[in-house]
């Protein structure tokens, strides 16, 4: 894994509206930053890992791991609440900056919380990535 800086965005309603051409309005959707220029640990695609239980070799997808505070908050009862804009069904992207390369844009395929020692707050949030073709 290597150090990187990322910006996470989601394609969501901006809170503004525009004329819908039929006398009404419609919400405007655009890419909105969830977290900007945050530190991350990046693991490129194609890395092979070994399942500790079965010994099976698994081809891993690219992912970044980030501190949970960047994309969520702790509720009053001590549980962790992930930002709703990272839920499935919303287009989510990462702009990945590594020191020796040009920035890359990747879609977020899935989001997983890596369990922490107390079971309530994750140790990290893992964003699995895929190449953006458009």
mmCIF file of C-alpha atoms in Angstrom:
data_model
loop_
_atom_site.group_PDB
_atom_site.id
_atom_site.type_symbol
_atom_site.label_atom_id
_atom_site.label_comp_id
_atom_site.label_asym_id
_atom_site.label_seq_id
_atom_site.Cartn_x
_atom_site.Cartn_y
_atom_site.Cartn_z
ATOM 1 C CA UNK A 1 0.000 0.000 0.000
ATOM 2 C CA UNK A 2 1.117 3.539 -0.658
ATOM 3 C CA UNK A 3 0.182 6.991 0.579
ATOM 4 C CA UNK A 4 -2.186 9.106 -1.507
ATOM 5 C CA UNK A 5 -4.477 12.107 -1.227
ATOM 6 C CA UNK A 6 -8.068 11.758 -2.409
ATOM 7 C CA UNK A 7 -11.192 13.812 -2.999
ATOM 8 C CA UNK A 8 -14.496 11.931 -2.741
ATOM 9 C CA UNK A 9 -17.522 13.184 -4.699
ATOM 10 C CA UNK A 10 -21.103 12.039 -5.218
ATOM 11 C CA UNK A 11 -23.566 12.879 -7.991
ATOM 12 C CA UNK A 12 -26.505 14.216 -5.972
ATOM 13 C CA UNK A 13 -29.101 16.984 -5.870
ATOM 14 C CA UNK A 14 -27.443 20.314 -5.118
ATOM 15 C CA UNK A 15 -30.430 21.892 -3.371
ATOM 16 C CA UNK A 16 -31.015 24.221 -6.325
ATOM 17 C CA UNK A 17 -33.689 23.926 -9.005
ATOM 18 C CA UNK A 18 -34.107 24.869 -12.640
ATOM 19 C CA UNK A 19 -37.064 25.425 -14.977
ATOM 20 C CA UNK A 20 -38.365 22.113 -16.295
ATOM 21 C CA UNK A 21 -39.840 23.690 -19.454
ATOM 22 C CA UNK A 22 -43.414 22.863 -18.405
ATOM 23 C CA UNK A 23 -44.024 25.679 -15.938
ATOM 24 C CA UNK A 24 -42.459 23.887 -12.979
ATOM 25 C CA UNK A 25 -39.027 23.238 -11.590
ATOM 26 C CA UNK A 26 -36.751 20.261 -11.272
ATOM 27 C CA UNK A 27 -33.827 19.628 -8.933
ATOM 28 C CA UNK A 28 -30.311 20.185 -10.271
ATOM 29 C CA UNK A 29 -27.897 17.274 -9.874
ATOM 30 C CA UNK A 30 -24.117 17.678 -9.984
ATOM 31 C CA UNK A 31 -20.886 16.280 -8.544
ATOM 32 C CA UNK A 32 -20.614 17.458 -4.928
ATOM 33 C CA UNK A 33 -17.490 16.944 -2.801
ATOM 34 C CA UNK A 34 -18.002 14.790 0.297
ATOM 35 C CA UNK A 35 -14.387 15.060 1.482
ATOM 36 C CA UNK A 36 -11.562 17.016 -0.161
ATOM 37 C CA UNK A 37 -7.831 16.318 -0.192
ATOM 38 C CA UNK A 38 -7.839 13.775 2.615
ATOM 39 C CA UNK A 39 -5.015 11.329 3.352
ATOM 40 C CA UNK A 40 -5.547 7.732 2.251
ATOM 41 C CA UNK A 41 -3.706 4.453 1.840
ATOM 42 C CA UNK A 42 -3.977 3.172 -1.759
ATOM 43 C CA UNK A 43 -3.667 -0.419 -2.932
ATOM 44 C CA UNK A 44 -3.553 -0.777 -6.741
ATOM 45 C CA UNK A 45 -5.565 -3.361 -8.637
ATOM 46 C CA UNK A 46 -4.018 -6.654 -9.552
ATOM 47 C CA UNK A 47 -2.435 -7.279 -6.172
ATOM 48 C CA UNK A 48 -2.774 -10.920 -5.183
ATOM 49 C CA UNK A 49 -3.606 -11.736 -1.595
ATOM 50 C CA UNK A 50 -3.858 -15.088 0.175
ATOM 51 C CA UNK A 51 -6.943 -15.990 2.216
ATOM 52 C CA UNK A 52 -5.607 -16.917 5.669
ATOM 53 C CA UNK A 53 -8.341 -19.518 6.306
ATOM 54 C CA UNK A 54 -8.281 -21.407 2.997
ATOM 55 C CA UNK A 55 -4.867 -20.543 1.553
ATOM 56 C CA UNK A 56 -6.640 -19.544 -1.667
ATOM 57 C CA UNK A 57 -4.959 -16.871 -3.796
ATOM 58 C CA UNK A 58 -7.384 -14.018 -4.479
ATOM 59 C CA UNK A 59 -7.014 -11.244 -7.036
ATOM 60 C CA UNK A 60 -7.821 -8.022 -5.218
ATOM 61 C CA UNK A 61 -9.449 -4.919 -6.672
ATOM 62 C CA UNK A 62 -7.963 -1.461 -6.221
ATOM 63 C CA UNK A 63 -9.030 0.252 -3.012
ATOM 64 C CA UNK A 64 -8.283 3.142 -0.700
ATOM 65 C CA UNK A 65 -8.520 3.062 3.074
ATOM 66 C CA UNK A 66 -9.369 6.250 4.912
ATOM 67 C CA UNK A 67 -9.980 7.312 8.492
ATOM 68 C CA UNK A 68 -13.705 7.067 9.287
ATOM 69 C CA UNK A 69 -13.949 10.685 10.527
ATOM 70 C CA UNK A 70 -13.560 11.919 6.933
ATOM 71 C CA UNK A 71 -16.810 10.303 5.722
ATOM 72 C CA UNK A 72 -18.980 9.924 8.794
ATOM 73 C CA UNK A 73 -19.650 10.893 12.371
ATOM 74 C CA UNK A 74 -20.142 9.410 15.810
ATOM 75 C CA UNK A 75 -23.755 9.460 17.000
ATOM 76 C CA UNK A 76 -24.778 10.354 20.560
ATOM 77 C CA UNK A 77 -24.941 6.666 21.493
ATOM 78 C CA UNK A 78 -21.357 6.100 20.281
ATOM 79 C CA UNK A 79 -22.181 4.299 17.016
ATOM 80 C CA UNK A 80 -20.637 5.312 13.698
ATOM 81 C CA UNK A 81 -22.841 6.847 10.958
ATOM 82 C CA UNK A 82 -21.433 6.725 7.426
ATOM 83 C CA UNK A 83 -22.281 9.700 5.165
ATOM 84 C CA UNK A 84 -25.567 8.894 3.335
ATOM 85 C CA UNK A 85 -24.063 10.073 0.031
ATOM 86 C CA UNK A 86 -21.825 6.985 0.041
ATOM 87 C CA UNK A 87 -24.754 4.551 0.049
ATOM 88 C CA UNK A 88 -25.334 2.218 -2.920
ATOM 89 C CA UNK A 89 -27.395 3.614 -5.791
ATOM 90 C CA UNK A 90 -25.566 6.953 -5.884
ATOM 91 C CA UNK A 91 -22.756 7.615 -8.367
ATOM 92 C CA UNK A 92 -19.610 8.082 -6.284
ATOM 93 C CA UNK A 93 -16.086 8.900 -7.434
ATOM 94 C CA UNK A 94 -12.589 9.349 -6.080
ATOM 95 C CA UNK A 95 -9.956 11.679 -7.510
ATOM 96 C CA UNK A 96 -6.723 9.901 -6.574
ATOM 97 C CA UNK A 97 -3.479 11.867 -6.253
ATOM 98 C CA UNK A 98 -0.181 10.038 -5.802
ATOM 99 C CA UNK A 99 3.086 11.921 -5.512
ATOM 100 C CA UNK A 100 4.752 10.540 -8.634
ATOM 101 C CA UNK A 101 1.788 10.276 -11.019
ATOM 102 C CA UNK A 102 -0.977 12.279 -12.665
ATOM 103 C CA UNK A 103 -4.318 12.280 -10.808
ATOM 104 C CA UNK A 104 -6.733 9.456 -11.651
ATOM 105 C CA UNK A 105 -10.486 9.398 -11.405
ATOM 106 C CA UNK A 106 -12.081 6.150 -10.208
ATOM 107 C CA UNK A 107 -15.664 5.102 -9.516
ATOM 108 C CA UNK A 108 -16.418 3.710 -6.095
ATOM 109 C CA UNK A 109 -17.681 0.165 -6.567
ATOM 110 C CA UNK A 110 -18.401 -0.540 -2.905
ATOM 111 C CA UNK A 111 -17.885 0.866 0.582
ATOM 112 C CA UNK A 112 -17.010 -1.271 3.601
ATOM 113 C CA UNK A 113 -16.302 -0.438 7.211
ATOM 114 C CA UNK A 114 -13.253 -2.240 8.630
ATOM 115 C CA UNK A 115 -14.277 -3.267 12.174
ATOM 116 C CA UNK A 116 -12.516 -1.490 15.030
ATOM 117 C CA UNK A 117 -11.571 -2.901 18.428
ATOM 118 C CA UNK A 118 -14.725 -1.660 20.202
ATOM 119 C CA UNK A 119 -17.096 -2.876 17.455
ATOM 120 C CA UNK A 120 -18.935 0.461 17.254
ATOM 121 C CA UNK A 121 -16.497 2.714 15.410
ATOM 122 C CA UNK A 122 -14.663 1.301 12.377
ATOM 123 C CA UNK A 123 -10.878 1.269 12.259
ATOM 124 C CA UNK A 124 -11.059 2.440 8.641
ATOM 125 C CA UNK A 125 -13.457 2.849 5.740
ATOM 126 C CA UNK A 126 -12.457 0.937 2.599
ATOM 127 C CA UNK A 127 -13.568 2.228 -0.806
ATOM 128 C CA UNK A 128 -13.234 -0.387 -3.552
ATOM 129 C CA UNK A 129 -12.514 1.282 -6.883
ATOM 130 C CA UNK A 130 -13.025 0.655 -10.581
ATOM 131 C CA UNK A 131 -11.768 2.542 -13.622
ATOM 132 C CA UNK A 132 -14.026 5.329 -14.907
ATOM 133 C CA UNK A 133 -14.521 4.913 -18.652
ATOM 134 C CA UNK A 134 -16.498 8.105 -19.327
#
